[in-house]
């Protein structure tokens, strides 16, 4: 670790002898990130000077102030002042930096899916930790400038020896973001691989329809079900895979899901199955447990999310399975 | 595959592919499938907070005002929601792969 790093990391402050075990552990974790330290040193070289006073260690209560805000931070929805303060705190905590790095790829994927703006990749994440003046005018800037109400829930962040969120922070978070991007790219590759399975799932419906060794069970709408709704359970004898293909079900309000129910022969009890949602066309294809054909009846109801242990709503679709024939 | 339909990933949450690139659209489609499974496991408040933050692009104070809760509650739900989505992806893709 360089002198510059020692001068800018609180774990290496002159008072480090007094740090507790947890802080020591964080410093150890930080030391185990050689690439990160390298980038931090590079970033620091632009502005931070070893002659600058080292930041004061963040008090325990204050160090927790932004721990819950990592999600909002990586999504870029913290107000500008809060984002800068959070960035300072994260720079002082290996654990929080690790969590930010953990959440970045997920936030990146979510934001990319919505296509409302570029994902918080390396450059954007660096912008997140920059001061408002350093931010490039962007959609990201616009949406985080709303002043935050001050209900008194947040302790004020300390002044850290006059040290502003400098390029060392940008370097640290640029690296975190870079790790996130690499993770995301790796994830995309795995997603592409996973796609084979997902695509096969959809294709299997057609394959099942044509397979000589496949059985199909029909679900029909009940008196409470939407007219035109239907469902088909396909069971492949070859590999014991079971799929339900439903259509004609309306999209649900928030906090509602469709749920599959099974009933055994000779029993009046309904056992809970998986939940699902439908697309805009009212369609869904879901896997069902391999034992599905052993049940006598199957039904679909609308339930409060994330699902129920017993039916609370009317059945919309019902059908007879193989277990009901023997 | 040049025109993919919007897909509901959660009640009230739909995603419309913004590209005609087959590869990009294909990956987005798979990602939506994975996320849809993950979003199902979130609490209503986590879903609302993530929807406002990612789809509506509201800041934390604005999202808090819309949901009628404190900003720190929004932050807590964004964090827990992302962590649970990540866990869901890990479970579907395999932890060893991550």
Tab-separated table of N, CA and C in Angstrom, chain A residues 65-72 74-79 82 99 102-103 106-107 109-111 113-117 139-140 143-149 151 153-154 183 185-192 194-196 198-199 202 251-257 275-281 283-284 286 305-306, chain B residues 5-19 23-24 26-37 39-45 47-62 70-72 74-83 85-86 89-90 92-94 97-98:
chain	number	residue	atom	x	y	z
A	65	UNK	N	-25.067	5.248	8.810
A	65	UNK	CA	-26.105	6.149	8.306
A	65	UNK	C	-26.494	5.836	6.872
A	66	UNK	N	-25.544	5.431	6.068
A	66	UNK	CA	-25.838	5.221	4.651
A	66	UNK	C	-25.811	3.753	4.267
A	67	UNK	N	-25.721	2.896	5.259
A	67	UNK	CA	-25.637	1.466	4.963
A	67	UNK	C	-26.883	0.959	4.251
A	68	UNK	N	-28.033	1.527	4.572
A	68	UNK	CA	-29.280	1.069	3.961
A	68	UNK	C	-29.508	1.704	2.595
A	69	UNK	N	-28.653	2.661	2.231
A	69	UNK	CA	-28.904	3.421	0.996
A	69	UNK	C	-28.128	2.885	-0.196
A	70	UNK	N	-27.491	1.730	-0.045
A	70	UNK	CA	-26.672	1.222	-1.159
A	70	UNK	C	-27.510	0.954	-2.409
A	71	UNK	N	-28.722	0.463	-2.200
A	71	UNK	CA	-29.596	0.189	-3.344
A	71	UNK	C	-29.946	1.455	-4.095
A	72	UNK	N	-30.359	2.484	-3.337
A	72	UNK	CA	-30.696	3.759	-3.962
A	72	UNK	C	-29.465	4.363	-4.629
A	74	UNK	N	-26.789	2.757	-6.021
A	74	UNK	CA	-26.436	2.128	-7.303
A	74	UNK	C	-27.504	2.374	-8.367
A	75	UNK	N	-28.724	2.629	-7.938
A	75	UNK	CA	-29.773	2.945	-8.904
A	75	UNK	C	-29.731	4.418	-9.306
A	76	UNK	N	-28.928	5.209	-8.586
A	76	UNK	CA	-28.782	6.612	-8.930
A	76	UNK	C	-29.980	7.452	-8.593
A	77	UNK	N	-30.705	7.110	-7.534
A	77	UNK	CA	-31.896	7.884	-7.187
A	77	UNK	C	-31.742	8.621	-5.863
A	78	UNK	N	-30.529	8.669	-5.353
A	78	UNK	CA	-30.297	9.502	-4.177
A	78	UNK	C	-30.155	10.949	-4.622
A	79	UNK	N	-30.688	11.885	-3.846
A	79	UNK	CA	-30.410	13.288	-4.149
A	79	UNK	C	-28.904	13.530	-4.177
A	82	UNK	N	-26.930	13.701	-0.941
A	82	UNK	CA	-26.896	12.406	-0.276
A	82	UNK	C	-25.957	11.454	-0.991
A	99	UNK	N	-20.710	-4.267	-0.932
A	99	UNK	CA	-22.140	-4.382	-1.204
A	99	UNK	C	-22.528	-3.572	-2.433
A	102	UNK	N	-21.689	-5.493	-5.301
A	102	UNK	CA	-22.625	-6.614	-5.444
A	102	UNK	C	-23.916	-6.186	-6.121
A	103	UNK	N	-24.398	-4.994	-5.754
A	103	UNK	CA	-25.701	-4.544	-6.252
A	103	UNK	C	-25.624	-3.913	-7.641
A	106	UNK	N	-26.960	-5.903	-10.752
A	106	UNK	CA	-28.411	-6.095	-10.772
A	106	UNK	C	-29.096	-4.794	-11.176
A	107	UNK	N	-28.619	-3.686	-10.606
A	107	UNK	CA	-29.177	-2.381	-10.982
A	107	UNK	C	-28.936	-2.118	-12.461
A	109	UNK	N	-28.679	-4.274	-14.874
A	109	UNK	CA	-29.581	-5.081	-15.689
A	109	UNK	C	-30.988	-4.490	-15.672
A	110	UNK	N	-31.454	-4.117	-14.481
A	110	UNK	CA	-32.804	-3.556	-14.381
A	110	UNK	C	-32.940	-2.292	-15.218
A	111	UNK	N	-31.969	-1.396	-15.070
A	111	UNK	CA	-32.058	-0.121	-15.794
A	111	UNK	C	-31.901	-0.333	-17.290
A	113	UNK	N	-32.902	-2.877	-18.922
A	113	UNK	CA	-34.150	-3.444	-19.425
A	113	UNK	C	-35.172	-2.362	-19.697
A	114	UNK	N	-35.194	-1.365	-18.837
A	114	UNK	CA	-36.165	-0.296	-19.041
A	114	UNK	C	-35.727	0.675	-20.124
A	115	UNK	N	-34.440	0.657	-20.424
A	115	UNK	CA	-33.939	1.465	-21.539
A	115	UNK	C	-34.285	2.939	-21.396
A	116	UNK	N	-34.431	3.388	-20.167
A	116	UNK	CA	-34.771	4.792	-19.979
A	116	UNK	C	-33.535	5.671	-20.015
A	117	UNK	N	-32.391	5.053	-19.778
A	117	UNK	CA	-31.144	5.810	-19.794
A	117	UNK	C	-30.019	4.808	-19.758
A	139	UNK	N	-29.818	13.064	-17.669
A	139	UNK	CA	-31.056	12.591	-17.040
A	139	UNK	C	-30.779	12.163	-15.616
A	140	UNK	N	-29.614	11.524	-15.420
A	140	UNK	CA	-29.260	11.058	-14.091
A	140	UNK	C	-29.182	12.212	-13.129
A	143	UNK	N	-32.697	13.779	-12.191
A	143	UNK	CA	-33.616	13.085	-11.318
A	143	UNK	C	-33.126	12.998	-9.886
A	144	UNK	N	-31.858	13.309	-9.625
A	144	UNK	CA	-31.391	13.219	-8.250
A	144	UNK	C	-31.269	14.592	-7.602
A	145	UNK	N	-31.713	15.623	-8.266
A	145	UNK	CA	-31.523	16.951	-7.705
A	145	UNK	C	-32.645	17.406	-6.803
A	146	UNK	N	-33.694	16.602	-6.682
A	146	UNK	CA	-34.786	16.984	-5.816
A	146	UNK	C	-34.313	17.045	-4.375
A	147	UNK	N	-34.552	18.164	-3.686
A	147	UNK	CA	-34.100	18.266	-2.297
A	147	UNK	C	-34.751	17.194	-1.445
A	148	UNK	N	-33.994	16.655	-0.542
A	148	UNK	CA	-34.498	15.590	0.318
A	148	UNK	C	-35.140	16.184	1.551
A	149	UNK	N	-36.329	15.721	1.931
A	149	UNK	CA	-36.925	16.143	3.185
A	149	UNK	C	-36.000	15.765	4.330
A	151	UNK	N	-36.364	14.732	7.854
A	151	UNK	CA	-37.137	14.384	9.040
A	151	UNK	C	-36.257	14.151	10.255
A	153	UNK	N	-33.861	11.969	10.411
A	153	UNK	CA	-33.494	10.562	10.509
A	153	UNK	C	-32.031	10.330	10.162
A	154	UNK	N	-31.420	11.296	9.485
A	154	UNK	CA	-30.071	11.078	8.988
A	154	UNK	C	-29.079	11.953	9.733
A	183	UNK	N	-18.870	-8.398	-14.364
A	183	UNK	CA	-19.818	-9.382	-13.827
A	183	UNK	C	-21.038	-9.448	-14.720
A	185	UNK	N	-21.287	-8.603	-17.859
A	185	UNK	CA	-20.975	-9.232	-19.139
A	185	UNK	C	-20.922	-10.745	-18.987
A	186	UNK	N	-20.288	-11.163	-17.887
A	186	UNK	CA	-20.230	-12.593	-17.621
A	186	UNK	C	-21.629	-13.150	-17.436
A	187	UNK	N	-22.457	-12.364	-16.725
A	187	UNK	CA	-23.834	-12.799	-16.504
A	187	UNK	C	-24.568	-12.906	-17.829
A	188	UNK	N	-24.324	-11.931	-18.706
A	188	UNK	CA	-24.999	-11.971	-20.001
A	188	UNK	C	-24.640	-13.237	-20.765
A	189	UNK	N	-23.368	-13.617	-20.657
A	189	UNK	CA	-22.973	-14.851	-21.334
A	189	UNK	C	-23.723	-16.038	-20.754
A	190	UNK	N	-23.813	-16.025	-19.426
A	190	UNK	CA	-24.515	-17.142	-18.795
A	190	UNK	C	-26.000	-17.080	-19.109
A	191	UNK	N	-26.512	-15.837	-19.218
A	191	UNK	CA	-27.918	-15.701	-19.581
A	191	UNK	C	-28.141	-16.251	-20.981
A	192	UNK	N	-27.199	-15.979	-21.869
A	192	UNK	CA	-27.337	-16.511	-23.218
A	192	UNK	C	-27.370	-18.027	-23.180
A	194	UNK	N	-28.318	-19.738	-20.535
A	194	UNK	CA	-29.583	-20.073	-19.894
A	194	UNK	C	-30.729	-19.978	-20.887
A	195	UNK	N	-30.536	-19.148	-21.885
A	195	UNK	CA	-31.585	-18.962	-22.874
A	195	UNK	C	-31.957	-20.263	-23.560
A	196	UNK	N	-30.973	-21.131	-23.715
A	196	UNK	CA	-31.260	-22.420	-24.345
A	196	UNK	C	-32.333	-23.160	-23.564
A	198	UNK	N	-34.534	-21.743	-21.423
A	198	UNK	CA	-35.796	-21.001	-21.470
A	198	UNK	C	-36.481	-21.215	-22.813
A	199	UNK	N	-35.698	-21.098	-23.870
A	199	UNK	CA	-36.270	-21.299	-25.201
A	199	UNK	C	-36.814	-22.710	-25.344
A	202	UNK	N	-40.265	-23.084	-23.911
A	202	UNK	CA	-41.363	-22.649	-24.779
A	202	UNK	C	-41.566	-23.620	-25.946
A	251	UNK	N	-54.449	-9.624	-17.219
A	251	UNK	CA	-53.356	-9.159	-16.375
A	251	UNK	C	-53.923	-8.739	-15.023
A	252	UNK	N	-53.138	-8.965	-13.988
A	252	UNK	CA	-53.625	-8.721	-12.632
A	252	UNK	C	-53.168	-7.369	-12.110
A	253	UNK	N	-53.918	-6.901	-11.103
A	253	UNK	CA	-53.501	-5.696	-10.410
A	253	UNK	C	-52.236	-6.005	-9.617
A	254	UNK	N	-51.634	-4.933	-9.158
A	254	UNK	CA	-50.435	-5.083	-8.357
A	254	UNK	C	-50.758	-5.906	-7.112
A	255	UNK	N	-49.783	-6.675	-6.695
A	255	UNK	CA	-49.902	-7.496	-5.492
A	255	UNK	C	-50.800	-8.709	-5.688
A	256	UNK	N	-51.135	-9.040	-6.901
A	256	UNK	CA	-51.935	-10.233	-7.161
A	256	UNK	C	-51.173	-11.180	-8.081
A	257	UNK	N	-51.380	-12.453	-7.887
A	257	UNK	CA	-50.738	-13.459	-8.743
A	257	UNK	C	-51.752	-14.567	-9.033
A	275	UNK	N	-46.900	-20.072	-8.428
A	275	UNK	CA	-47.630	-18.873	-8.849
A	275	UNK	C	-47.064	-18.394	-10.173
A	276	UNK	N	-47.832	-17.597	-10.868
A	276	UNK	CA	-47.353	-17.068	-12.144
A	276	UNK	C	-48.115	-15.808	-12.511
A	277	UNK	N	-47.570	-15.099	-13.455
A	277	UNK	CA	-48.211	-13.920	-14.029
A	277	UNK	C	-48.399	-14.166	-15.515
A	278	UNK	N	-49.213	-13.374	-16.144
A	278	UNK	CA	-49.399	-13.518	-17.587
A	278	UNK	C	-48.889	-12.261	-18.279
A	279	UNK	N	-48.575	-12.401	-19.545
A	279	UNK	CA	-48.125	-11.244	-20.298
A	279	UNK	C	-49.329	-10.446	-20.802
A	280	UNK	N	-49.049	-9.466	-21.619
A	280	UNK	CA	-50.132	-8.600	-22.092
A	280	UNK	C	-51.152	-9.371	-22.906
A	281	UNK	N	-50.718	-10.473	-23.466
A	281	UNK	CA	-51.647	-11.287	-24.261
A	281	UNK	C	-52.407	-12.280	-23.389
A	283	UNK	N	-51.086	-14.679	-21.612
A	283	UNK	CA	-50.510	-16.013	-21.747
A	283	UNK	C	-49.401	-16.238	-20.729
A	284	UNK	N	-49.194	-17.489	-20.411
A	284	UNK	CA	-48.068	-17.861	-19.559
A	284	UNK	C	-47.755	-19.341	-19.750
A	286	UNK	N	-45.576	-22.265	-17.695
A	286	UNK	CA	-44.865	-22.509	-16.443
A	286	UNK	C	-44.559	-23.989	-16.286
A	305	UNK	N	-50.288	-11.720	-3.815
A	305	UNK	CA	-48.860	-12.054	-3.920
A	305	UNK	C	-48.265	-12.177	-2.525
A	306	UNK	N	-47.324	-13.040	-2.311
A	306	UNK	CA	-46.659	-13.886	-3.300
A	306	UNK	C	-47.327	-15.247	-3.480
B	5	UNK	N	-43.157	-8.445	-28.191
B	5	UNK	CA	-44.199	-7.809	-27.409
B	5	UNK	C	-43.685	-7.405	-26.033
B	6	UNK	N	-44.384	-6.453	-25.412
B	6	UNK	CA	-44.067	-6.108	-24.037
B	6	UNK	C	-44.394	-7.294	-23.148
B	7	UNK	N	-43.638	-7.430	-22.093
B	7	UNK	CA	-43.858	-8.541	-21.180
B	7	UNK	C	-44.048	-7.983	-19.782
B	8	UNK	N	-45.070	-8.484	-19.104
B	8	UNK	CA	-45.308	-8.057	-17.728
B	8	UNK	C	-44.380	-8.840	-16.820
B	9	UNK	N	-43.481	-8.135	-16.146
B	9	UNK	CA	-42.584	-8.809	-15.226
B	9	UNK	C	-43.147	-8.799	-13.815
B	10	UNK	N	-44.135	-7.996	-13.600
B	10	UNK	CA	-44.844	-7.956	-12.324
B	10	UNK	C	-46.123	-7.188	-12.584
B	11	UNK	N	-47.110	-7.333	-11.720
B	11	UNK	CA	-48.332	-6.564	-11.932
B	11	UNK	C	-48.014	-5.083	-12.048
B	12	UNK	N	-48.382	-4.503	-13.144
B	12	UNK	CA	-48.146	-3.082	-13.354
B	12	UNK	C	-46.773	-2.754	-13.883
B	13	UNK	N	-45.947	-3.767	-14.042
B	13	UNK	CA	-44.585	-3.535	-14.531
B	13	UNK	C	-44.412	-4.274	-15.837
B	14	UNK	N	-44.205	-3.533	-16.891
B	14	UNK	CA	-44.012	-4.153	-18.199
B	14	UNK	C	-42.707	-3.653	-18.798
B	15	UNK	N	-42.132	-4.506	-19.570
B	15	UNK	CA	-40.881	-4.141	-20.225
B	15	UNK	C	-41.058	-4.293	-21.715
B	16	UNK	N	-40.712	-3.256	-22.431
B	16	UNK	CA	-40.797	-3.305	-23.882
B	16	UNK	C	-39.395	-3.343	-24.465
B	17	UNK	N	-39.081	-4.351	-25.228
B	17	UNK	CA	-37.766	-4.386	-25.861
B	17	UNK	C	-37.561	-3.124	-26.700
B	18	UNK	N	-36.400	-2.525	-26.541
B	18	UNK	CA	-36.142	-1.272	-27.246
B	18	UNK	C	-35.156	-1.486	-28.380
B	19	UNK	N	-34.995	-2.719	-28.784
B	19	UNK	CA	-34.041	-2.974	-29.848
B	19	UNK	C	-34.582	-4.039	-30.789
B	23	UNK	N	-29.866	-10.584	-31.190
B	23	UNK	CA	-29.087	-11.082	-30.072
B	23	UNK	C	-29.433	-10.324	-28.799
B	24	UNK	N	-29.476	-9.000	-28.912
B	24	UNK	CA	-29.791	-8.182	-27.742
B	24	UNK	C	-31.208	-8.488	-27.257
B	26	UNK	N	-32.827	-11.175	-27.701
B	26	UNK	CA	-32.875	-12.531	-27.152
B	26	UNK	C	-32.385	-12.539	-25.707
B	27	UNK	N	-31.295	-11.837	-25.474
B	27	UNK	CA	-30.771	-11.778	-24.111
B	27	UNK	C	-31.718	-11.038	-23.187
B	28	UNK	N	-32.294	-9.960	-23.703
B	28	UNK	CA	-33.240	-9.210	-22.884
B	28	UNK	C	-34.438	-10.074	-22.525
B	29	UNK	N	-34.836	-10.888	-23.479
B	29	UNK	CA	-35.993	-11.747	-23.228
B	29	UNK	C	-35.692	-12.736	-22.105
B	30	UNK	N	-34.501	-13.305	-22.156
B	30	UNK	CA	-34.122	-14.262	-21.117
B	30	UNK	C	-33.986	-13.556	-19.776
B	31	UNK	N	-33.398	-12.374	-19.814
B	31	UNK	CA	-33.233	-11.633	-18.576
B	31	UNK	C	-34.588	-11.309	-17.961
B	32	UNK	N	-35.522	-10.940	-18.819
B	32	UNK	CA	-36.872	-10.653	-18.301
B	32	UNK	C	-37.473	-11.895	-17.655
B	33	UNK	N	-37.236	-13.020	-18.271
B	33	UNK	CA	-37.777	-14.261	-17.706
B	33	UNK	C	-37.199	-14.491	-16.306
B	34	UNK	N	-35.884	-14.298	-16.207
B	34	UNK	CA	-35.227	-14.529	-14.917
B	34	UNK	C	-35.684	-13.517	-13.878
B	35	UNK	N	-35.770	-12.253	-14.309
B	35	UNK	CA	-36.177	-11.222	-13.366
B	35	UNK	C	-37.631	-11.391	-12.945
B	36	UNK	N	-38.448	-11.844	-13.882
B	36	UNK	CA	-39.861	-12.016	-13.550
B	36	UNK	C	-40.009	-13.011	-12.405
B	37	UNK	N	-39.220	-14.062	-12.470
B	37	UNK	CA	-39.269	-15.029	-11.385
B	37	UNK	C	-38.789	-14.393	-10.084
B	39	UNK	N	-38.807	-11.129	-9.264
B	39	UNK	CA	-39.695	-10.070	-8.802
B	39	UNK	C	-40.902	-10.662	-8.083
B	40	UNK	N	-41.307	-11.845	-8.492
B	40	UNK	CA	-42.425	-12.493	-7.823
B	40	UNK	C	-42.156	-12.704	-6.340
B	41	UNK	N	-40.898	-12.875	-6.014
B	41	UNK	CA	-40.557	-13.156	-4.626
B	41	UNK	C	-40.376	-11.923	-3.766
B	42	UNK	N	-40.528	-10.747	-4.364
B	42	UNK	CA	-40.334	-9.516	-3.598
B	42	UNK	C	-41.603	-9.135	-2.848
B	43	UNK	N	-41.424	-8.338	-1.813
B	43	UNK	CA	-42.586	-7.809	-1.101
B	43	UNK	C	-43.218	-6.717	-1.956
B	44	UNK	N	-44.483	-6.408	-1.716
B	44	UNK	CA	-45.132	-5.343	-2.492
B	44	UNK	C	-44.373	-4.022	-2.413
B	45	UNK	N	-43.848	-3.718	-1.244
B	45	UNK	CA	-43.143	-2.443	-1.093
B	45	UNK	C	-41.822	-2.460	-1.856
B	47	UNK	N	-41.285	-4.160	-4.572
B	47	UNK	CA	-41.650	-4.042	-5.990
B	47	UNK	C	-41.981	-2.596	-6.339
B	48	UNK	N	-42.768	-1.947	-5.453
B	48	UNK	CA	-43.152	-0.561	-5.722
B	48	UNK	C	-41.926	0.345	-5.766
B	49	UNK	N	-41.055	0.169	-4.794
B	49	UNK	CA	-39.869	1.024	-4.726
B	49	UNK	C	-38.995	0.833	-5.963
B	50	UNK	N	-38.801	-0.420	-6.364
B	50	UNK	CA	-37.968	-0.683	-7.546
B	50	UNK	C	-38.640	-0.173	-8.818
B	51	UNK	N	-39.953	-0.311	-8.876
B	51	UNK	CA	-40.657	0.173	-10.067
B	51	UNK	C	-40.498	1.687	-10.198
B	52	UNK	N	-40.680	2.395	-9.094
B	52	UNK	CA	-40.579	3.857	-9.154
B	52	UNK	C	-39.148	4.294	-9.462
B	53	UNK	N	-38.178	3.555	-8.916
B	53	UNK	CA	-36.777	3.946	-9.115
B	53	UNK	C	-36.268	3.597	-10.505
B	54	UNK	N	-36.687	2.463	-11.029
B	54	UNK	CA	-36.119	2.016	-12.304
B	54	UNK	C	-36.988	2.361	-13.499
B	55	UNK	N	-38.277	2.272	-13.334
B	55	UNK	CA	-39.154	2.542	-14.475
B	55	UNK	C	-39.558	4.012	-14.528
B	56	UNK	N	-39.982	4.531	-13.372
B	56	UNK	CA	-40.409	5.935	-13.337
B	56	UNK	C	-39.229	6.874	-13.148
B	57	UNK	N	-38.104	6.324	-12.714
B	57	UNK	CA	-36.897	7.110	-12.462
B	57	UNK	C	-37.141	8.228	-11.455
B	58	UNK	N	-37.870	7.927	-10.413
B	58	UNK	CA	-38.111	8.913	-9.358
B	58	UNK	C	-36.962	8.875	-8.357
B	59	UNK	N	-36.628	10.039	-7.823
B	59	UNK	CA	-35.636	10.084	-6.755
B	59	UNK	C	-36.265	9.495	-5.494
B	60	UNK	N	-35.408	9.216	-4.517
B	60	UNK	CA	-35.900	8.619	-3.270
B	60	UNK	C	-36.970	9.491	-2.616
B	61	UNK	N	-36.763	10.801	-2.476
B	61	UNK	CA	-37.826	11.616	-1.852
B	61	UNK	C	-39.129	11.582	-2.641
B	62	UNK	N	-39.021	11.615	-3.956
B	62	UNK	CA	-40.247	11.588	-4.767
B	62	UNK	C	-40.955	10.246	-4.637
B	70	UNK	N	-41.438	7.002	4.562
B	70	UNK	CA	-40.240	7.808	4.768
B	70	UNK	C	-39.170	7.442	3.721
B	71	UNK	N	-38.329	8.408	3.365
B	71	UNK	CA	-37.263	8.121	2.393
B	71	UNK	C	-36.366	6.957	2.803
B	72	UNK	N	-36.083	6.868	4.112
B	72	UNK	CA	-35.205	5.760	4.514
B	72	UNK	C	-35.873	4.406	4.321
B	74	UNK	N	-37.847	3.799	1.739
B	74	UNK	CA	-37.652	3.549	0.302
B	74	UNK	C	-36.264	2.977	0.067
B	75	UNK	N	-35.275	3.601	0.697
B	75	UNK	CA	-33.899	3.122	0.526
B	75	UNK	C	-33.753	1.683	1.002
B	76	UNK	N	-34.339	1.397	2.146
B	76	UNK	CA	-34.223	0.039	2.692
B	76	UNK	C	-34.864	-0.982	1.754
B	77	UNK	N	-35.993	-0.605	1.154
B	77	UNK	CA	-36.675	-1.549	0.256
B	77	UNK	C	-35.962	-1.685	-1.078
B	78	UNK	N	-35.341	-0.616	-1.540
B	78	UNK	CA	-34.545	-0.725	-2.762
B	78	UNK	C	-33.366	-1.674	-2.537
B	79	UNK	N	-32.741	-1.518	-1.389
B	79	UNK	CA	-31.586	-2.374	-1.089
B	79	UNK	C	-32.014	-3.834	-0.961
B	80	UNK	N	-33.024	-4.075	-0.148
B	80	UNK	CA	-33.440	-5.467	0.055
B	80	UNK	C	-33.982	-6.064	-1.239
B	81	UNK	N	-34.666	-5.237	-2.036
B	81	UNK	CA	-35.190	-5.739	-3.302
B	81	UNK	C	-34.080	-6.153	-4.248
B	82	UNK	N	-33.054	-5.318	-4.354
B	82	UNK	CA	-31.933	-5.656	-5.235
B	82	UNK	C	-31.187	-6.886	-4.731
B	83	UNK	N	-31.012	-6.969	-3.418
B	83	UNK	CA	-30.311	-8.129	-2.869
B	83	UNK	C	-31.094	-9.405	-3.143
B	85	UNK	N	-33.291	-9.869	-5.584
B	85	UNK	CA	-33.239	-10.156	-7.017
B	85	UNK	C	-31.910	-10.815	-7.376
B	86	UNK	N	-30.840	-10.313	-6.789
B	86	UNK	CA	-29.533	-10.903	-7.051
B	86	UNK	C	-29.520	-12.356	-6.599
B	89	UNK	N	-31.325	-14.464	-9.040
B	89	UNK	CA	-30.523	-14.740	-10.238
B	89	UNK	C	-29.467	-15.799	-9.946
B	90	UNK	N	-28.874	-15.690	-8.767
B	90	UNK	CA	-27.858	-16.687	-8.390
B	90	UNK	C	-28.477	-18.077	-8.349
B	92	UNK	N	-31.013	-19.166	-9.934
B	92	UNK	CA	-31.393	-19.655	-11.243
B	92	UNK	C	-30.194	-19.951	-12.138
B	93	UNK	N	-29.148	-19.183	-11.941
B	93	UNK	CA	-27.981	-19.371	-12.805
B	93	UNK	C	-26.958	-20.293	-12.180
B	94	UNK	N	-27.091	-20.518	-10.881
B	94	UNK	CA	-26.127	-21.365	-10.208
B	94	UNK	C	-25.081	-20.530	-9.504
B	97	UNK	N	-21.585	-20.336	-10.713
B	97	UNK	CA	-21.332	-19.540	-11.910
B	97	UNK	C	-21.054	-18.093	-11.552
B	98	UNK	N	-21.439	-17.686	-10.347
B	98	UNK	CA	-21.284	-16.288	-9.956
B	98	UNK	C	-20.095	-16.145	-9.037
